[in-house]
GROMACS .gro file of C-alpha atoms in nm:
model
  299
    1MET     CA    1   2.559   5.427   0.720
    2ARG     CA    2   2.780   5.653   0.931
    3TYR     CA    3   3.120   5.549   0.801
    4ARG     CA    4   3.285   5.891   0.769
    5PRO     CA    5   3.523   5.827   1.066
    6HIS     CA    6   3.667   5.535   0.869
    7GLU     CA    7   3.877   5.795   0.684
    8HIS     CA    8   4.118   5.787   0.981
    9LEU     CA    9   4.219   5.439   0.869
   10ILE     CA   10   4.166   5.469   0.494
   11GLU     CA   11   4.373   5.781   0.430
   12PRO     CA   12   4.711   5.627   0.529
   13ALA     CA   13   4.634   5.330   0.302
   14ARG     CA   14   4.563   5.533  -0.013
   15ALA     CA   15   4.927   5.580  -0.112
   16SER     CA   16   4.962   5.203  -0.163
   17ALA     CA   17   4.605   5.102  -0.243
   18GLY     CA   18   4.671   4.919  -0.570
   19LEU     CA   19   4.560   4.557  -0.588
   20GLY     CA   20   4.912   4.454  -0.685
   21ARG     CA   21   5.051   4.610  -0.368
   22LEU     CA   22   4.778   4.444  -0.163
   23ALA     CA   23   4.857   4.104  -0.316
   24ALA     CA   24   5.227   4.157  -0.248
   25GLY     CA   25   5.148   4.263   0.108
   26VAL     CA   26   4.933   3.957   0.174
   27ILE     CA   27   5.194   3.723   0.026
   28SER     CA   28   5.471   3.889   0.229
   29PHE     CA   29   5.259   3.864   0.543
   30ILE     CA   30   5.187   3.494   0.489
   31ALA     CA   31   5.551   3.416   0.407
   32ALA     CA   32   5.679   3.601   0.714
   33PHE     CA   33   5.418   3.437   0.935
   34VAL     CA   34   5.501   3.088   0.808
   35LEU     CA   35   5.873   3.149   0.860
   36LEU     CA   36   5.828   3.287   1.211
   37SER     CA   37   5.587   3.004   1.295
   38MET     CA   38   5.843   2.744   1.186
   39ILE     CA   39   6.114   2.906   1.398
   40ILE     CA   40   5.892   2.931   1.706
   41SER     CA   41   5.759   2.577   1.661
   42ALA     CA   42   6.114   2.444   1.633
   43LEU     CA   43   6.209   2.622   1.956
   44ILE     CA   44   5.901   2.483   2.134
   45ASN     CA   45   5.980   2.131   2.012
   46THR     CA   46   6.342   2.162   2.123
   47VAL     CA   47   6.238   2.269   2.473
   48ALA     CA   48   5.975   1.993   2.491
   49GLN     CA   49   6.227   1.727   2.386
   50SER     CA   50   6.474   1.842   2.649
   51LEU     CA   51   6.219   1.852   2.932
   52LEU     CA   52   5.981   1.566   2.851
   53SER     CA   53   6.040   1.194   2.828
   54PRO     CA   54   5.964   1.022   2.495
   55MET     CA   55   5.655   0.872   2.660
   56MET     CA   56   5.517   1.214   2.755
   57ARG     CA   57   5.580   1.397   2.426
   58PRO     CA   58   5.272   1.262   2.242
   59PHE     CA   59   5.053   1.386   2.529
   60TRP     CA   60   5.213   1.731   2.506
   61ASP     CA   61   5.165   1.738   2.130
   62GLN     CA   62   4.797   1.656   2.177
   63ASP     CA   63   4.760   1.920   2.449
   64LEU     CA   64   4.926   2.178   2.226
   65ALA     CA   65   4.701   2.094   1.931
   66ASN     CA   66   4.383   2.124   2.141
   67ALA     CA   67   4.506   2.390   2.387
   68SER     CA   68   4.370   2.159   2.655
   69SER     CA   69   4.617   2.236   2.935
   70PRO     CA   70   4.701   2.577   3.086
   71LEU     CA   71   5.054   2.585   2.944
   72ALA     CA   72   4.944   2.467   2.599
   73ALA     CA   73   4.666   2.725   2.587
   74LEU     CA   74   4.905   3.005   2.685
   75VAL     CA   75   5.153   2.895   2.418
   76ASN     CA   76   4.874   2.906   2.159
   77LEU     CA   77   4.770   3.257   2.265
   78TYR     CA   78   5.120   3.405   2.276
   79PHE     CA   79   5.201   3.240   1.942
   80PHE     CA   80   4.995   3.519   1.784
   81LEU     CA   81   5.289   3.753   1.844
   82ALA     CA   82   5.428   3.595   1.528
   83MET     CA   83   5.128   3.729   1.337
   84VAL     CA   84   5.188   4.080   1.469
   85PHE     CA   85   5.557   4.076   1.372
   86ALA     CA   86   5.478   3.925   1.031
   87LEU     CA   87   5.225   4.199   0.963
   88ALA     CA   88   5.474   4.467   1.069
   89ILE     CA   89   5.729   4.320   0.826
   90ALA     CA   90   5.480   4.315   0.537
   91LEU     CA   91   5.371   4.672   0.604
   92TRP     CA   92   5.730   4.793   0.611
   93LEU     CA   93   5.840   4.602   0.300
   94VAL     CA   94   5.539   4.661   0.074
   95HIS     CA   95   5.343   4.961   0.199
   96GLN     CA   96   5.606   5.163   0.389
   97ARG     CA   97   5.354   5.198   0.671
   98PRO     CA   98   5.406   5.158   1.047
   99LEU     CA   99   5.203   4.900   1.236
  100ARG     CA  100   5.057   5.164   1.467
  101GLY     CA  101   4.896   5.330   1.164
  102LEU     CA  102   4.647   5.042   1.146
  103VAL     CA  103   4.499   5.138   1.483
  104GLY     CA  104   4.404   5.499   1.418
  105PRO     CA  105   4.445   5.778   1.677
  106PHE     CA  106   4.570   5.577   1.975
  107ALA     CA  107   4.423   5.786   2.258
  108LEU     CA  108   4.082   5.780   2.090
  109ALA     CA  109   4.110   5.406   2.025
  110LEU     CA  110   4.185   5.344   2.392
  111ARG     CA  111   3.890   5.551   2.513
  112GLN     CA  112   3.657   5.377   2.271
  113ALA     CA  113   3.787   5.035   2.374
  114VAL     CA  114   3.717   5.107   2.741
  115ARG     CA  115   3.361   5.213   2.657
  116VAL     CA  116   3.297   4.896   2.459
  117ILE     CA  117   3.438   4.675   2.734
  118LYS     CA  118   3.216   4.842   2.994
  119ALA     CA  119   2.913   4.798   2.768
  120THR     CA  120   2.969   4.435   2.671
  121VAL     CA  121   3.108   4.268   2.984
  122PRO     CA  122   2.763   4.270   3.154
  123ILE     CA  123   2.620   4.086   2.851
  124LEU     CA  124   2.897   3.826   2.878
  125LEU     CA  125   2.837   3.776   3.250
  126LEU     CA  126   2.464   3.745   3.192
  127THR     CA  127   2.520   3.453   2.955
  128LEU     CA  128   2.699   3.264   3.233
  129VAL     CA  129   2.391   3.264   3.455
  130LEU     CA  130   2.138   3.176   3.186
  131PRO     CA  131   1.989   2.829   3.236
  132MET     CA  132   2.137   2.570   3.001
  133PRO     CA  133   1.945   2.282   2.841
  134GLU     CA  134   1.945   1.960   3.041
  135GLY     CA  135   2.272   1.775   3.009
  136MET     CA  136   2.461   2.084   2.889
  137GLU     CA  137   2.526   2.252   3.224
  138MET     CA  138   2.877   2.389   3.278
  139ARG     CA  139   3.112   2.211   3.518
  140LEU     CA  140   3.420   2.336   3.701
  141ASN     CA  141   3.721   2.283   3.475
  142ILE     CA  142   4.025   2.397   3.675
  143ALA     CA  143   4.079   2.492   4.038
  144PRO     CA  144   3.967   2.853   4.102
  145GLY     CA  145   4.297   2.934   4.273
  146LEU     CA  146   4.500   2.820   3.974
  147TRP     CA  147   4.264   2.999   3.737
  148ALA     CA  148   4.302   3.325   3.930
  149ALA     CA  149   4.681   3.292   3.944
  150LEU     CA  150   4.695   3.242   3.567
  151LEU     CA  151   4.440   3.513   3.487
  152PRO     CA  152   4.690   3.799   3.430
  153LEU     CA  153   4.885   3.585   3.182
  154THR     CA  154   4.559   3.472   3.024
  155LEU     CA  155   4.431   3.826   2.974
  156VAL     CA  156   4.759   3.945   2.822
  157GLY     CA  157   4.755   3.644   2.589
  158LEU     CA  158   4.396   3.716   2.489
  159LEU     CA  159   4.485   4.078   2.418
  160ILE     CA  160   4.771   3.962   2.195
  161GLN     CA  161   4.553   3.713   2.010
  162THR     CA  162   4.258   3.943   1.950
  163SER     CA  163   4.476   4.242   1.862
  164ALA     CA  164   4.671   4.034   1.610
  165GLU     CA  165   4.356   3.919   1.432
  166GLU     CA  166   4.199   4.263   1.429
  167LEU     CA  167   4.519   4.426   1.305
  168ALA     CA  168   4.535   4.178   1.018
  169PHE     CA  169   4.170   4.166   0.910
  170ARG     CA  170   4.017   4.499   1.010
  171GLY     CA  171   4.326   4.716   1.040
  172TYR     CA  172   4.516   4.601   0.733
  173LEU     CA  173   4.294   4.414   0.487
  174GLN     CA  174   3.982   4.623   0.544
  175SER     CA  175   4.158   4.960   0.522
  176GLN     CA  176   4.354   4.864   0.211
  177LEU     CA  177   4.038   4.741   0.035
  178ALA     CA  178   3.842   5.050   0.146
  179ALA     CA  179   4.114   5.271  -0.001
  180ARG     CA  180   4.062   5.095  -0.336
  181PHE     CA  181   3.686   5.023  -0.337
  182SER     CA  182   3.404   5.243  -0.209
  183HIS     CA  183   3.133   4.981  -0.150
  184PRO     CA  184   3.121   4.836   0.205
  185LEU     CA  185   3.012   4.499   0.067
  186ILE     CA  186   3.368   4.457  -0.060
  187TRP     CA  187   3.575   4.595   0.227
  188ILE     CA  188   3.350   4.453   0.498
  189GLY     CA  189   3.233   4.140   0.319
  190LEU     CA  190   3.561   4.000   0.185
  191PRO     CA  191   3.770   4.029   0.506
  192SER     CA  192   3.479   3.897   0.713
  193LEU     CA  193   3.430   3.597   0.484
  194LEU     CA  194   3.802   3.524   0.488
  195PHE     CA  195   3.804   3.558   0.867
  196GLY     CA  196   3.520   3.307   0.886
  197LEU     CA  197   3.678   3.059   0.645
  198LEU     CA  198   4.004   3.061   0.840
  199HIS     CA  199   3.806   2.930   1.137
  200TYR     CA  200   3.713   2.619   0.938
  201ASP     CA  201   3.844   2.304   1.105
  202PRO     CA  202   3.859   2.004   0.869
  203HIS     CA  203   3.918   1.768   1.161
  204ILE     CA  204   3.572   1.811   1.313
  205ASP     CA  205   3.223   1.729   1.191
  206SER     CA  206   3.141   1.929   0.876
  207THR     CA  207   2.818   2.062   1.027
  208SER     CA  208   2.998   2.191   1.335
  209ALA     CA  209   3.273   2.337   1.118
  210GLY     CA  210   3.017   2.516   0.903
  211ILE     CA  211   2.843   2.661   1.208
  212VAL     CA  212   3.174   2.795   1.338
  213VAL     CA  213   3.251   2.953   0.999
  214LEU     CA  214   2.907   3.117   0.985
  215TRP     CA  215   2.938   3.261   1.334
  216ALA     CA  216   3.295   3.384   1.277
  217THR     CA  217   3.191   3.553   0.951
  218CYS     CA  218   2.908   3.735   1.129
  219PHE     CA  219   3.144   3.832   1.409
  220GLY     CA  220   3.392   3.966   1.156
  221ALA     CA  221   3.120   4.176   0.994
  222ALA     CA  222   3.021   4.319   1.334
  223THR     CA  223   3.377   4.423   1.421
  224ALA     CA  224   3.432   4.558   1.069
  225ASP     CA  225   3.121   4.773   1.102
  226LEU     CA  226   3.234   4.906   1.441
  227THR     CA  227   3.577   4.985   1.297
  228ALA     CA  228   3.426   5.187   1.013
  229ARG     CA  229   3.183   5.370   1.242
  230SER     CA  230   3.441   5.458   1.508
  231GLY     CA  231   3.746   5.530   1.292
  232THR     CA  232   3.981   5.327   1.511
  233LEU     CA  233   4.056   4.963   1.584
  234GLY     CA  234   3.982   5.009   1.955
  235PRO     CA  235   3.615   4.896   1.954
  236ALA     CA  236   3.686   4.590   1.738
  237ILE     CA  237   3.972   4.476   1.961
  238ALA     CA  238   3.759   4.537   2.272
  239LEU     CA  239   3.460   4.340   2.142
  240HIS     CA  240   3.687   4.058   2.027
  241PHE     CA  241   3.869   4.059   2.361
  242VAL     CA  242   3.550   4.036   2.566
  243ASN     CA  243   3.410   3.763   2.342
  244ASN     CA  244   3.725   3.551   2.356
  245SER     CA  245   3.761   3.608   2.729
  246GLY     CA  246   3.425   3.440   2.768
  247ALA     CA  247   3.504   3.158   2.525
  248ILE     CA  248   3.858   3.086   2.647
  249ALA     CA  249   3.895   3.213   3.005
  250LEU     CA  250   3.545   3.154   3.143
  251ALA     CA  251   3.367   2.866   2.967
  252ALA     CA  252   3.488   2.652   2.676
  253PRO     CA  253   3.373   2.331   2.507
  254GLU     CA  254   3.540   2.025   2.652
  255GLY     CA  255   3.870   1.945   2.482
  256ASN     CA  256   3.876   2.256   2.264
  257PHE     CA  257   4.088   2.546   2.396
  258ASP     CA  258   3.968   2.469   2.747
  259GLY     CA  259   4.307   2.473   2.917
  260LEU     CA  260   4.251   2.814   3.079
  261ALA     CA  261   3.872   2.804   3.118
  262LEU     CA  262   3.727   2.814   3.467
  263PHE     CA  263   3.427   2.616   3.344
  264ALA     CA  264   3.377   2.369   3.061
  265PHE     CA  265   3.070   2.256   2.872
  266PRO     CA  266   3.019   1.877   2.889
  267PHE     CA  267   3.045   1.836   2.512
  268SER     CA  268   3.303   1.889   2.242
  269ILE     CA  269   3.280   2.119   1.944
  270GLU     CA  270   3.250   1.806   1.727
  271GLU     CA  271   2.898   1.735   1.860
  272ALA     CA  272   2.702   1.917   1.591
  273ASP     CA  273   2.362   1.889   1.759
  274LYS     CA  274   2.491   2.057   2.077
  275VAL     CA  275   2.675   2.328   1.884
  276LEU     CA  276   2.368   2.393   1.668
  277SER     CA  277   2.143   2.423   1.973
  278LEU     CA  278   2.364   2.703   2.110
  279MET     CA  279   2.383   2.895   1.782
  280PRO     CA  280   2.066   3.108   1.836
  281VAL     CA  281   2.197   3.219   2.175
  282GLU     CA  282   2.543   3.293   2.035
  283MET     CA  283   2.397   3.498   1.752
  284LEU     CA  284   2.172   3.688   1.993
  285VAL     CA  285   2.467   3.763   2.222
  286LEU     CA  286   2.666   3.890   1.922
  287LEU     CA  287   2.379   4.113   1.811
  288CYS     CA  288   2.330   4.254   2.162
  289SER     CA  289   2.703   4.313   2.205
  290TRP     CA  290   2.726   4.493   1.871
  291LEU     CA  291   2.428   4.714   1.959
  292ALA     CA  292   2.563   4.781   2.309
  293ALA     CA  293   2.898   4.884   2.161
  294ARG     CA  294   2.728   5.121   1.918
  295LEU     CA  295   2.522   5.275   2.197
  296ALA     CA  296   2.832   5.320   2.412
  297LEU     CA  297   3.014   5.487   2.123
  298ARG     CA  298   2.705   5.673   2.000
  299VAL     CA  299   2.772   5.568   1.641
   0.00000   0.00000   0.00000
């Protein structure tokens, strides 16, 4: 495998590659994220209590949990800023590394990201015109005018969300493990599995939850591979951004992060049979997107 460019990200991690430092970094990251999350959640609750009547608050809480209104979905996306700041704190405290060091050469990362976006957006758009099984056709979810007005905020929020996750899993965890272990099964496999498991939702059907975990693990492996082949975080962020743009801004399952989606599928993520029927298509789209990104990058 052509992973030599990965050295751009591994070399800065070598000075603090011990497993003890990694454990301390992860614990610091989690602690900082929990603390920041509590502060932000308290601020959100304070604002909600001052603006909403007691009768309306339960509806807002439900919207926020499911990201099923435009405002609730935006709050969920921008909440990922807490993850970015928490990671920056952990890097500074434990590894004495700057956050930007997780990205690699920035100009190169940006050029690679643009190439991946150009290569994968057509695949995303193609999936929107593919015929759906009977009873699973997309329906209009929000007014096109409102969707277009919110689109700039949506795209910035998606960039924050996807960048935060890639910085944490591919930028930090993958590079630190790769600086300690040489086998890709460890530094690709472990972060990808953890990424998948963190997508597990105990509140939905176990079959649906397992399908989501499987897909997220495969997606994590694809972005990890692109990161190692390209030597920057640009391609991983780009692929993640395009994927989530489709799943959050264009078409989402009903009642599950559909607050900003132009279209919605007439089923929820809890309906295991519907989710399972889409899995082959989702896996094929992921495979095609990964290959298209590699072709665009020539890696």
